[in-house]
DNA sequence: CAGCCTCCCTACCAAATGGTAGAGAGGCAC
DNA sequence: GTGCCTCTCTACCATTTGGTAGGGAGGCTG
């Protein structure tokens, strides 16, 4: 092999993980065979099983990789979460962007939540609860200051919004069919994301008018 | 067979559909074998295939049955949707109740949306768009009257809220793990449902205080 | 009684599945 | 060179899958 194949193992492993992610997300774990994945990578099934001892280990690795990526994003998110209202958009937007960047991440999470609720619950506890706790604190502080609706249930709110972000991106291919046709799918998707952010924000913060005379903030639409 | 088995076919068919619904929802279509379903019903696989010509036909029947149930609910929903704000809760509650009554319905829909976005999109167009259109009209009227936020995107809003209701019930088994432990799952679930309704409502309607202050539109109650 | 229909069964099949055995090719250290 | 390690392959295996063939038991109608 050429010299630039200095780490062929990692390269193949990465490609396997990438294809497995795609196919698990699109067709589900049970709907994807090892031969399918191997074929997409360009190798044979036993070669794949050389890199991953079993199909289930591959699944765990896929999930792990995705959550590792998510973890990389966390610090930035936590920093934003502790800031003022203008930064609330940043948290939502950052999170949405993470899943929009690769919707397979969202699909994978939803599938896993349906297939293995217990396992997924443990991952949620580990990966999202710390961040959620920070946001909850921020919400409670906002409630004390009168910026946030008093009847918000912080934990439940955060759970719902996370769920909303993930699942609406996971199913955005057919969610758009709620609206009458005639709108380009790509534009409809943008409207959905914008509305998602609006819902998240306006169900948390009191309207500007009710708080003070502040120029209406532009919506998050990027 | 005894005389009270006047319609044994329908009886077995129904039981098959019930078990298939449960198992498809819990383990997915590909994760459920015909033998599993037959076993749960108490018959053998070929007997099952006597009632349903193929596994895929069974899947379609399961989906069809669920959507038929949903259709039974529609008139009541549409009636509520055309009423005043107090009735908005009724629409959300009615819909939520439909899925809470049997969360398998929600799980089934989410799975289907992930596995067959195209097919699911068609069903969405057929089953939820008409109802969504009515709600959208209602929202637009509310916007004219100043009861509803002007920057709500009706179609996107409805899509997001529907998505929120369904998917948060579909994944409620692990969504609760966002919050710290120590709360009974059943109570946490109630909090989630309550928060879901609150989010839906408060992201749509201006707060009461802000509305009294700005009654620009004619009070064209319905 | 015969004939038919409904419903369920055992036995079977071809295909696909996850996984193993074992060999071969290339690179690298000695 | 020899040996070793990494990586891929072909060939194979046991199991499970969706689905079929065909028969049998019970009931209904004539």
Tab-separated table of C-alpha atoms in Angstrom, chain A residues 22 33 44 47 49 51 53 85 87 91 100-101 116 138 167 172 180 182 191 201 204 206 212 214 216:
chain	number	residue	atom	x	y	z
A	22	UNK	CA	-25.872	6.377	8.052
A	33	UNK	CA	-27.097	-6.170	7.822
A	44	UNK	CA	-16.464	-7.941	2.941
A	47	UNK	CA	-13.202	-7.793	7.259
A	49	UNK	CA	-15.907	-8.153	11.863
A	51	UNK	CA	-12.534	-4.264	13.220
A	53	UNK	CA	-16.094	-7.984	17.261
A	85	UNK	CA	-31.327	36.050	27.334
A	87	UNK	CA	-27.630	33.881	24.527
A	91	UNK	CA	-27.915	27.407	23.179
A	100	UNK	CA	-29.144	19.712	11.499
A	101	UNK	CA	-25.514	19.340	10.499
A	116	UNK	CA	-33.557	0.442	24.207
A	138	UNK	CA	-30.640	29.542	34.612
A	167	UNK	CA	-37.344	14.475	17.052
A	172	UNK	CA	-38.381	16.365	9.251
A	180	UNK	CA	-50.180	22.037	2.162
A	182	UNK	CA	-46.350	23.927	-2.904
A	191	UNK	CA	-39.530	27.597	8.633
A	201	UNK	CA	-38.159	30.967	23.435
A	204	UNK	CA	-40.085	30.443	28.336
A	206	UNK	CA	-42.297	36.755	28.999
A	212	UNK	CA	-39.866	46.489	29.200
A	214	UNK	CA	-37.104	46.638	24.145
A	216	UNK	CA	-38.321	43.283	19.120
